Amino acid sequence: MTKDTFYVTTPIYYPNDKLHIGHTYTTTAADTVVKFKELQGYETELITGSDEHGQKLQKTAEEHGMEPLGYIDGIVKTFKELWSTLEVDYTEFVRTTSQEHKKDVQHIFKKIYDKGDIYKDKYEGYYCTPCETYWAERELDEEGNCPDCNRPVEWVEEESYFFKMSEYEEQLLEFLDDNPDFIQPAKRRNEMINFIEEGLEDLCVSRTSFDWGIPVPIDGDHVIYVWFDALISYLTGIGFRRDEDKFGSYWPADVHIVGKDILRFHTIIWPAILMAADMELPKQVFGHGFLTVEGGKMSKSKGNVVDPTKLVNDFGVDAVRYYLMREVAFGTDGSYSTESFIRRINSDLANDLGNLLNRTVAMVEQYFDGVIPEPRSETEYDADLKKTSQQELAAMADDMENLQFSTALEHLWTVIRRTNKYIDQTTPWILAKDEDKQDKLGTVLYNLLEALRITAIALKPFLPEAPAKIWQQIGIKADLDQQRWSEVEEWGLLEAGLEVNPGDPIFPRIDAEEYFAKQAEAEDDEKEETEEMVEEDKITFDDFTKLDLRVAEVLEAERIEGSDKLLKLQVALGEERRQLVAGIAKHYEADELIGKKVLMVANLEPATIFGTESNGMVLAASDDEGELTLTTVDQDIASGSQVE
Ligand code: MSP
């Protein structure tokens, strides 16, 4: 018997920066779908990971004076911490530098090469390193920059292997025609079809001007283009070529969830690669919109990057995940602001949901000594509450099928608001005063708790913490994790006779004014601290004497291959010889350094930079314009002399 499985992927992230709230949008959405499918009884897989090769990474690591892998390891750790903070339960974290992945990529490359769909030629054209994308001249923006990120592109001329993507044009169009739901949302589908119809060019799938990548299996001088490499992580993550059973039950993926910026890679390049490799295509690719801040792109230079970890620390993981899935329709762009965040949390979570729970549990405590009553005698409002709940929850499930998280939550909130209205309609505090209305009162409280039971289960894919708190306060003994969607669909499953456990409000109201005042205060404190630190940033004479500063004579100098910044120097310190790596290649030719006497720190811990051992550091002065000059001595003096 085949299992009901569901496989969702989120992109694998470039490990060259801290992830901001926009990045976490994709992964939170993917995790929510997977948890919803689990609730419906599916066996699921969710993969994410890190996209660790390419020119951009090699450069960034170099700028940090580190080996690529050492640099990446640190960042991967922060990624994993972030997913754990957001309670994202991925099943596999694929690192593209892993041995399995490298072999998978080489396998697919070789398969397509053997088939005759990869050939060697010369690439001449533009390349955007930050986006790792090739561009034709006609595609550049008005200033001749990358049309995606508007940063300058590089002119690249190099020998490359090409994938015959142009030959898949017709097959792709046919596929899109036969599978109208493949690209979501629909408006993006038309964009992609237009792109293909304009004519596909063969894709350059290898690079030779740097070496941080997976070697081309048939030619060690080339590394595989980073996107060809990265997309295959969707196969590696579910045991491609290693675990046939698993792979067979999860591939083709049910949905790749990605941002709109990388839709072309997923809906044109990826399907063409899979077609060439004679593999099945994923069932769907969903390209969601971008989260902006006050309508603008988040960027470090604008200083408007929203840190998801800070948000979770300030407001809790439930609030952050709820906001992300509720505020913006999945598929369209949306703007983040802390004001709208607080407003949303206060109105939906604190008022509508939190108060409902509080009032209900308090009334059970007050009128029935905390014991859940039997529903004995109907009120005129019961049927409508039940009907609304069942209709809205069915609509919620439909929306989840289409990844419409926001409207799915809206349906659930219609149930919550209807339940609040039910309290106002049935006025339990008035029923409580009438001896003859105790059965009715019991029914009202039972129904309120029942609506909360259903809400807790339906909310589980969205909120990692609150459902268990609701469950605990209602006093249900059954394991919440064992509940399935069928238990949401059926009204009346709550067991009477159990005891409620009144607790603290699950979503205390956020005082926006107080929050912003505290933030401003914290910012002021931080500023003061930095100012104090700057003042205290003096070292003692003892500290200074720990430095072994010496005059060094440069004996040999050469460029380090693959780096445009680094030079390898051999220097003399008197009789002693040392090898150093210096980041001065943009300012000095190797030859002009020979014979120069420069100052260096001689007792720095040895380091390996770009595969080259460095024992010490030469000193140079640089200004804000990026000009740099080496520090030398005023008059000739023997190498090895101490600088005091
Ligand atoms: N490494 C590639 C993906 C390879 S998948 C085989 C990549 N990485 S990324 O780190 O740049 O982006 C990861 C995801 O974050 C993408 O889906 C991207 O669209 C998404 N987002 C980045 N900024 C975003 C917003 N401001 N808003 C919403 N999503 C955003 O691309």
XYZ file of C-alpha atoms and ligand atoms in Angstrom:
675
model
C 0.000 0.000 0.000
C 1.343 3.430 -0.822
C 1.555 5.890 2.045
C -0.056 9.303 1.941
C 3.015 11.443 1.894
C 3.589 15.141 1.439
C 6.931 16.697 0.611
C 7.518 20.422 0.960
C 10.754 22.274 0.352
C 11.867 25.713 1.394
C 14.864 27.297 -0.325
C 18.322 26.572 0.916
C 19.719 29.901 2.076
C 22.914 31.671 1.115
C 25.057 31.688 4.235
C 26.498 35.137 3.711
C 24.363 37.176 6.007
C 22.064 37.096 8.973
C 18.584 36.022 8.006
C 15.920 38.703 8.373
C 12.177 38.453 8.849
C 11.657 38.307 5.058
C 13.720 35.124 4.796
C 11.841 33.497 7.643
C 8.590 34.086 5.780
C 9.272 31.274 3.267
C 10.300 28.777 5.886
C 7.515 29.584 8.348
C 4.999 29.099 5.548
C 6.550 25.776 4.547
C 6.587 24.555 8.138
C 2.942 25.558 8.563
C 1.853 23.594 5.482
C 3.748 20.555 6.627
C 2.215 20.695 10.093
C -1.231 21.094 8.569
C -0.674 18.052 6.374
C 0.475 16.086 9.432
C -2.733 17.083 11.143
C -4.583 15.648 8.173
C -2.719 12.384 8.656
C 0.005 12.627 6.012
C 3.575 11.498 6.495
C 5.646 14.532 5.679
C 9.106 15.762 4.830
C 10.288 19.329 5.033
C 13.735 20.246 3.898
C 15.769 23.383 4.106
C 19.503 23.976 4.193
C 22.344 26.165 3.067
C 23.562 27.001 -0.412
C 27.286 27.043 0.220
C 29.111 27.315 -3.086
C 29.710 30.075 -5.595
C 31.763 33.130 -6.272
C 29.881 35.362 -3.838
C 30.641 33.095 -0.908
C 34.248 32.665 -1.854
C 34.603 36.452 -1.936
C 32.774 37.047 1.322
C 34.838 34.460 3.184
C 37.971 36.046 1.753
C 36.849 39.475 2.948
C 36.564 37.984 6.424
C 40.058 36.553 6.045
C 38.659 33.041 6.384
C 38.455 29.756 4.523
C 34.989 29.400 2.931
C 34.008 26.358 4.953
C 35.149 27.798 8.273
C 33.211 30.954 7.532
C 30.083 29.042 6.477
C 30.086 26.693 9.486
C 29.574 29.654 11.807
C 26.641 30.957 9.795
C 24.985 27.574 9.393
C 24.936 27.377 13.178
C 22.992 30.650 13.360
C 20.531 29.386 10.705
C 19.807 26.275 12.717
C 19.380 28.327 15.880
C 16.911 30.589 14.102
C 14.818 27.672 12.826
C 14.789 26.242 16.309
C 13.732 29.611 17.779
C 10.878 29.715 15.291
C 10.086 26.067 16.040
C 10.475 25.086 12.411
C 10.673 21.286 12.370
C 12.606 20.504 9.218
C 13.341 16.835 8.588
C 16.605 17.460 6.770
C 19.041 20.351 6.628
C 20.967 19.978 3.375
C 24.417 21.506 3.168
C 25.581 21.638 -0.412
C 29.155 21.014 0.708
C 28.209 17.568 2.061
C 29.676 14.552 0.289
C 26.247 13.074 -0.530
C 25.098 16.245 -2.163
C 28.290 16.681 -4.172
C 27.927 13.148 -5.519
C 24.260 13.707 -6.383
C 25.104 16.851 -8.320
C 27.947 15.184 -10.199
C 25.689 12.235 -10.960
C 22.990 14.417 -12.540
C 25.581 16.495 -14.413
C 27.195 13.361 -15.842
C 23.847 11.844 -16.753
C 22.870 14.913 -18.765
C 26.357 15.145 -20.273
C 26.270 11.496 -21.359
C 22.921 12.103 -22.964
C 24.505 14.851 -25.069
C 22.668 17.749 -23.468
C 25.764 19.381 -21.971
C 28.540 20.668 -24.215
C 31.665 22.837 -23.863
C 31.871 26.351 -25.308
C 32.863 29.860 -24.263
C 30.622 32.134 -22.217
C 30.694 35.809 -23.008
C 28.158 37.857 -21.167
C 27.127 39.476 -17.936
C 27.010 37.942 -14.479
C 25.517 39.265 -11.260
C 27.582 37.819 -8.445
C 25.235 38.784 -5.572
C 22.362 37.000 -7.377
C 24.600 34.351 -8.969
C 22.715 34.918 -12.229
C 23.696 35.194 -15.896
C 22.140 38.051 -17.825
C 21.963 38.956 -21.491
C 22.592 42.617 -22.320
C 18.936 43.182 -23.304
C 17.846 41.995 -19.845
C 19.855 44.545 -17.846
C 18.087 47.532 -16.277
C 18.284 51.090 -17.633
C 21.599 51.740 -15.894
C 23.027 48.494 -17.224
C 22.734 46.858 -13.781
C 21.240 43.546 -12.665
C 17.486 43.722 -13.294
C 16.784 41.855 -10.008
C 18.982 43.592 -7.437
C 20.040 46.668 -9.478
C 23.678 46.197 -8.520
C 26.498 46.335 -11.102
C 27.059 43.218 -13.178
C 30.419 41.857 -14.308
C 31.438 41.097 -17.871
C 32.518 37.459 -17.912
C 34.445 35.654 -20.621
C 35.338 32.099 -19.781
C 35.303 28.564 -21.050
C 32.134 26.894 -19.784
C 29.924 23.890 -20.109
C 26.444 24.678 -21.403
C 23.176 22.882 -20.762
C 20.971 22.720 -23.866
C 18.046 24.413 -22.180
C 16.840 25.872 -25.483
C 15.936 22.372 -26.602
C 13.454 22.036 -23.765
C 11.441 25.100 -24.687
C 8.560 23.261 -26.304
C 8.471 20.482 -23.749
C 8.316 23.089 -20.975
C 5.465 24.990 -22.582
C 3.596 21.745 -23.107
C 4.140 20.796 -19.488
C 2.846 24.148 -18.269
C -0.149 23.792 -20.516
C -0.951 20.330 -19.198
C -0.381 21.383 -15.586
C -2.111 24.724 -15.162
C -1.625 24.649 -11.373
C 2.105 23.995 -11.508
C 3.047 27.656 -11.010
C 1.221 29.505 -8.259
C -0.093 32.147 -7.954
C -1.612 32.194 -11.448
C -0.295 35.664 -12.358
C 3.259 34.422 -11.983
C 2.474 31.574 -14.367
C 1.858 34.009 -17.201
C 5.142 35.811 -16.496
C 7.039 32.539 -16.761
C 5.237 31.469 -19.936
C 6.063 34.825 -21.547
C 9.670 34.385 -20.548
C 9.894 30.982 -22.216
C 8.045 32.181 -25.304
C 10.608 34.950 -25.773
C 13.085 32.145 -26.398
C 15.327 30.204 -24.023
C 19.085 30.287 -24.362
C 21.377 27.466 -23.368
C 22.431 27.772 -19.746
C 26.003 28.094 -18.655
C 26.482 25.395 -15.996
C 30.143 25.653 -15.080
C 32.677 28.300 -14.074
C 36.440 28.466 -14.329
C 37.338 31.863 -12.861
C 37.176 30.588 -9.264
C 37.184 27.169 -7.630
C 34.719 27.212 -4.736
C 32.237 24.711 -6.100
C 31.608 21.106 -7.002
C 34.087 19.952 -9.660
C 32.605 19.075 -13.044
C 32.921 15.269 -13.057
C 34.513 15.118 -16.497
C 36.722 18.188 -16.221
C 38.557 19.177 -13.052
C 39.226 22.729 -14.275
C 35.550 23.624 -13.958
C 33.223 23.941 -10.999
C 29.471 23.497 -11.412
C 27.301 26.637 -11.568
C 25.858 27.238 -8.118
C 22.173 27.102 -9.121
C 22.593 23.766 -10.943
C 24.163 22.545 -7.702
C 21.651 24.114 -5.282
C 18.419 22.885 -6.853
C 19.576 19.287 -6.581
C 19.466 19.651 -2.776
C 15.734 18.953 -3.139
C 16.707 15.446 -4.211
C 19.574 14.977 -1.754
C 17.308 15.857 1.169
C 15.072 12.838 0.676
C 17.743 10.213 0.128
C 18.265 10.373 -3.650
C 20.375 7.336 -4.719
C 20.793 6.278 -1.087
C 17.333 5.416 0.168
C 15.197 4.299 -2.738
C 12.095 3.643 -0.640
C 12.114 7.042 0.910
C 12.931 8.800 -2.308
C 10.251 6.842 -4.132
C 7.575 7.804 -1.640
C 8.445 11.524 -1.523
C 9.558 12.458 -5.021
C 8.098 14.306 -6.918
C 7.846 17.044 -4.312
C 4.334 18.265 -3.605
C 5.367 21.879 -3.450
C 8.502 24.000 -3.614
C 7.798 27.172 -1.663
C 10.020 30.051 -2.792
C 10.067 33.822 -3.014
C 9.054 35.408 -6.314
C 12.684 36.427 -7.001
C 13.766 32.843 -7.536
C 10.711 31.567 -9.355
C 12.452 31.432 -12.738
C 15.088 29.040 -11.413
C 12.384 26.784 -10.027
C 9.866 26.840 -12.849
C 12.129 26.915 -15.917
C 15.691 25.864 -15.140
C 14.800 23.177 -12.587
C 12.096 21.493 -14.687
C 14.415 21.529 -17.715
C 17.215 19.887 -15.696
C 14.803 17.235 -14.440
C 13.462 16.613 -17.943
C 17.010 16.162 -19.213
C 17.750 13.782 -16.342
C 14.573 11.816 -17.179
C 13.082 12.512 -13.793
C 9.600 13.455 -12.678
C 8.831 17.130 -12.157
C 7.588 18.577 -8.858
C 3.831 18.978 -8.580
C 3.833 22.665 -7.766
C 5.997 25.728 -7.219
C 4.541 28.559 -5.175
C 6.212 31.975 -5.524
C 5.225 34.167 -2.603
C 5.562 37.935 -2.396
C 8.154 40.009 -0.581
C 7.965 41.470 2.890
C 9.092 45.060 2.864
C 9.551 47.598 5.626
C 7.522 50.747 5.135
C 7.192 49.765 1.492
C 10.964 49.518 0.918
C 13.338 46.583 0.567
C 15.053 45.508 3.784
C 18.753 46.210 3.629
C 21.654 46.618 6.017
C 22.617 49.939 4.491
C 19.131 51.372 5.088
C 19.265 50.054 8.644
C 15.698 48.714 8.374
C 16.392 45.012 8.705
C 13.886 43.338 11.030
C 15.546 40.683 13.161
C 13.224 37.699 13.712
C 15.070 36.569 16.848
C 14.529 39.934 18.511
C 10.848 39.818 17.596
C 10.505 36.353 19.132
C 12.322 37.531 22.261
C 10.061 40.561 22.551
C 6.700 39.049 21.620
C 6.995 35.250 21.576
C 7.144 32.724 18.770
C 3.365 32.400 18.431
C 2.942 36.106 17.799
C 5.650 36.188 15.128
C 4.393 33.134 13.274
C 0.789 34.283 13.510
C 1.622 37.713 12.148
C 3.637 36.316 9.238
C 0.884 33.967 8.142
C -2.063 36.270 8.834
C -1.051 39.777 7.849
C -0.312 39.392 4.141
C -2.066 37.241 1.542
C 0.419 34.564 0.461
C 1.487 35.477 -3.045
C 1.343 39.262 -2.732
C 3.887 41.691 -1.293
C 3.280 43.095 2.156
C 4.771 45.718 4.374
C 5.960 45.017 7.922
C 5.652 47.550 10.716
C 5.889 47.041 14.457
C 2.696 49.098 14.867
C 0.723 46.750 12.625
C 2.339 43.798 14.365
C 1.207 44.933 17.822
C -2.240 45.858 16.546
C -2.721 42.439 14.993
C -1.541 40.542 18.071
C -3.663 42.585 20.449
C -6.822 42.323 18.433
C -6.667 38.697 17.295
C -4.632 36.866 19.888
C -5.114 38.876 23.101
C -8.690 40.067 22.603
C -10.484 37.528 20.470
C -8.752 34.301 21.468
C -7.100 35.004 24.832
C -10.187 36.616 26.342
C -12.475 33.882 25.095
C -10.396 31.289 26.890
C -10.145 33.330 30.060
C -13.812 34.158 30.308
C -14.892 30.609 29.516
C -12.633 28.858 31.992
C -13.466 31.422 34.688
C -17.203 30.811 34.194
C -16.808 27.018 34.411
C -14.871 27.560 37.619
C -17.462 29.974 38.988
C -20.686 28.230 37.986
C -19.692 24.537 37.968
C -16.789 24.364 40.418
C -14.427 23.866 37.508
C -16.085 20.692 36.201
C -17.033 20.600 32.518
C -20.839 20.277 32.398
C -22.872 17.953 30.117
C -24.710 19.710 27.280
C -28.287 18.916 28.328
C -30.723 21.454 26.995
C -30.267 23.395 23.789
C -30.366 27.169 23.407
C -31.514 28.806 20.173
C -27.967 29.859 19.346
C -26.265 26.467 19.582
C -27.115 25.223 16.121
C -25.774 28.349 14.476
C -22.520 28.182 16.430
C -22.049 24.564 15.418
C -22.961 25.253 11.776
C -20.687 28.299 11.505
C -17.854 26.335 13.027
C -18.199 23.411 10.633
C -18.580 25.599 7.546
C -15.690 27.863 8.412
C -13.363 25.001 9.258
C -14.142 23.289 5.957
C -13.319 26.583 4.212
C -10.124 26.802 6.261
C -9.038 23.366 5.014
C -9.765 24.411 1.414
C -7.662 27.517 1.818
C -4.809 25.511 3.253
C -4.951 23.272 0.192
C -4.185 26.414 -1.849
C -1.632 27.776 0.650
C -3.912 30.688 1.481
C -2.795 30.973 5.089
C -4.249 34.375 5.734
C -7.796 33.578 4.684
C -7.525 30.161 6.350
C -6.865 31.972 9.629
C -9.642 34.422 8.862
C -12.082 31.497 8.702
C -10.848 30.208 12.035
C -11.248 33.672 13.500
C -14.806 33.816 12.230
C -15.404 30.808 14.489
C -13.656 32.495 17.424
C -15.577 35.731 16.967
C -18.838 33.839 16.510
C -18.103 32.079 19.809
C -17.517 35.398 21.550
C -20.808 36.616 20.149
C -22.466 33.433 21.438
C -21.496 34.501 24.969
C -23.178 37.861 24.458
C -26.275 36.185 22.995
C -26.683 33.501 25.637
C -25.682 35.741 28.607
C -24.466 32.962 30.920
C -24.284 35.384 33.886
C -28.069 35.828 33.628
C -28.714 32.075 33.156
C -26.607 31.481 36.277
C -29.069 33.401 38.400
C -31.993 31.181 37.407
C -32.234 27.713 39.039
C -34.294 26.411 36.089
C -31.718 27.431 33.534
C -28.779 25.403 34.872
C -28.980 22.863 32.042
C -28.956 25.641 29.498
C -26.017 27.260 31.251
C -24.182 23.931 31.176
C -24.801 23.652 27.440
C -23.476 27.142 26.817
C -20.272 26.498 28.741
C -19.821 23.092 27.133
C -20.174 24.658 23.681
C -17.701 27.405 24.508
C -15.129 24.862 25.611
C -15.885 22.729 22.575
C -15.191 25.673 20.259
C -11.900 26.190 22.112
C -10.993 22.500 21.800
C -11.483 22.694 18.050
C -9.602 25.992 17.820
C -6.624 24.578 19.710
C -6.254 21.699 17.250
C -6.805 23.836 14.148
C -4.215 26.342 15.364
C -1.475 23.801 15.950
C 0.185 24.157 12.535
C 0.387 27.918 13.036
C 1.228 28.435 16.697
C 3.763 26.186 18.410
C 2.898 27.152 21.995
C -0.650 28.426 22.591
C -2.611 25.285 21.586
C -1.013 23.261 24.395
C -1.838 26.049 26.871
C -5.461 26.113 25.726
C -5.578 22.326 25.989
C -4.173 22.441 29.493
C -6.606 25.115 30.673
C -9.603 23.248 29.244
C -8.271 20.199 31.103
C -8.362 17.658 28.270
C -6.334 14.568 29.084
C -5.892 13.163 25.551
C -2.567 13.938 23.882
C -2.874 17.061 21.749
C -0.181 15.792 19.394
C -2.309 12.767 18.561
C -5.285 14.869 17.454
C -6.110 14.910 13.757
C -8.172 17.122 11.495
C -11.112 14.668 11.777
C -11.334 15.749 15.422
C -11.720 19.321 14.248
C -14.510 18.425 11.864
C -16.640 16.716 14.477
C -18.560 18.788 16.995
C -19.172 17.371 20.460
C -16.066 15.306 21.137
C -15.214 17.144 24.355
C -15.626 14.894 27.375
C -17.825 16.298 30.138
C -16.823 15.758 33.755
C -13.190 16.805 33.306
C -11.813 19.654 35.364
C -10.621 22.922 33.880
C -7.361 24.538 35.006
C -7.639 28.319 35.042
C -4.292 29.879 34.188
C -2.659 33.133 33.193
C -3.844 34.956 30.080
C -2.147 33.170 27.173
C -1.660 36.420 25.245
C -1.209 39.413 27.564
C -2.114 42.649 25.824
C 0.896 44.569 24.512
C 1.016 48.226 25.487
C 2.373 49.762 22.273
C 3.334 53.066 23.885
C 5.209 51.359 26.681
C 6.933 49.051 24.188
C 8.169 51.886 21.977
C 9.295 53.903 25.015
C 11.305 50.898 26.263
C 12.850 50.406 22.847
C 13.909 54.050 22.702
C 15.388 53.783 26.200
C 17.288 50.622 25.282
C 18.648 52.322 22.167
C 19.829 55.290 24.254
C 21.485 52.963 26.770
C 23.227 51.110 23.986
C 24.500 54.365 22.516
C 25.831 55.478 25.886
C 27.488 52.136 26.432
C 29.231 52.328 23.075
C 30.382 55.852 23.842
C 31.705 54.705 27.205
C 33.396 51.748 25.581
C 35.071 54.047 23.102
C 36.355 56.139 25.999
C 37.447 53.108 27.938
C 39.014 51.673 24.836
C 42.500 52.547 26.060
C 45.154 49.937 26.631
C 47.805 49.927 29.319
C 51.525 50.065 28.585
C 51.666 46.400 29.586
C 49.050 45.618 26.941
C 51.171 47.404 24.384
C 54.338 45.518 25.285
C 52.556 42.252 24.519
C 52.735 43.174 20.848
C 55.881 41.993 19.112
C 56.198 44.679 16.420
C 59.132 44.296 14.044
C 60.661 45.578 10.863
C 60.371 42.938 8.117
C 62.021 42.905 4.717
C 59.977 41.531 1.839
C 61.987 38.892 0.006
C 59.345 37.407 -2.273
C 55.769 38.261 -3.151
C 53.172 36.550 -5.338
C 49.449 36.631 -5.925
C 47.311 33.906 -4.386
C 45.464 32.154 -7.177
C 41.697 32.660 -7.192
C 41.897 35.745 -4.986
C 42.089 39.303 -6.267
C 42.891 40.679 -2.827
C 45.561 38.520 -1.310
C 49.332 38.339 -1.732
C 51.630 35.701 -0.285
C 54.820 37.268 1.125
C 58.094 35.744 2.283
C 59.798 38.125 4.690
C 63.048 38.267 6.643
C 63.174 39.152 10.343
C 66.942 39.184 10.691
C 67.947 35.547 10.176
C 64.414 34.281 10.522
C 62.130 33.685 7.480
C 58.382 34.016 7.657
C 55.462 33.501 5.298
C 52.533 35.929 5.522
C 49.295 36.554 3.702
C 48.428 40.229 3.175
C 45.185 41.675 1.769
C 46.947 44.303 -0.320
C 46.838 42.920 -3.867
C 44.494 45.675 -5.020
C 47.027 48.318 -3.950
C 50.427 46.797 -4.683
C 51.871 44.718 -7.498
C 53.850 41.787 -6.147
C 57.098 42.982 -7.770
C 57.101 46.469 -6.281
C 57.155 45.034 -2.770
C 60.457 43.180 -3.051
C 63.064 44.808 -0.849
C 60.590 47.022 1.023
C 60.996 47.203 4.782
C 57.571 47.121 6.383
C 56.229 46.921 9.918
C 54.594 43.741 11.099
C 53.032 42.090 14.128
C 55.304 39.109 14.635
C 53.548 37.301 17.477
C 50.092 36.903 15.942
C 48.610 33.392 16.085
C 49.243 31.568 12.785
C 46.202 31.328 10.487
C 45.384 29.625 7.190
C 43.967 32.136 4.754
C 42.778 30.897 1.387
C 44.687 27.681 1.880
C 47.915 29.541 2.636
C 49.606 29.644 6.036
C 50.180 33.097 7.459
C 52.547 33.770 10.368
C 52.094 37.406 11.276
C 50.495 40.503 9.822
C 51.926 43.483 7.962
C 50.667 46.885 9.054
C 49.087 49.316 6.646
C 47.095 52.519 6.913
C 43.791 52.894 5.075
C 41.338 55.751 4.736
C 37.558 55.969 4.272
C 37.966 56.099 0.501
C 39.558 52.641 0.544
C 43.079 53.945 -0.167
C 45.758 51.854 1.506
C 49.484 52.303 2.106
C 51.976 50.075 3.879
C 53.784 51.409 6.962
C 57.522 51.498 6.378
C 60.562 52.931 8.215
C 61.857 56.467 7.761
C 65.513 55.413 7.458
C 67.142 52.159 6.700
C 67.375 49.777 9.630
C 68.115 46.055 9.917
C 65.211 43.690 9.357
C 64.031 42.065 12.587
C 64.483 45.331 14.527
C 61.965 45.837 17.293
C 59.359 48.601 16.928
C 58.885 50.311 20.276
N 20.184 30.191 -2.224
C 19.073 30.641 -2.982
C 17.985 29.591 -3.001
C 18.368 28.267 -3.577
S 17.058 27.147 -3.516
C 17.597 25.800 -4.366
C 18.496 31.942 -2.359
N 18.805 32.162 -1.095
S 18.399 33.493 -0.278
O 18.996 33.340 1.004
O 18.797 34.642 -1.032
O 16.860 33.558 -0.196
C 16.107 32.539 0.439
C 14.619 32.826 0.397
O 14.294 34.005 1.112
C 14.063 33.032 -1.014
O 12.863 32.316 -1.169
C 13.784 34.515 -1.075
O 12.769 34.808 -1.961
C 13.363 34.759 0.361
N 13.400 36.155 0.744
C 14.496 36.963 0.860
N 14.088 38.219 1.225
C 12.742 38.240 1.340
C 11.799 39.192 1.727
N 12.128 40.428 2.033
N 10.502 38.809 1.779
C 10.109 37.527 1.508
N 10.972 36.607 1.146
C 12.287 36.916 0.997
O 17.782 32.644 -3.044
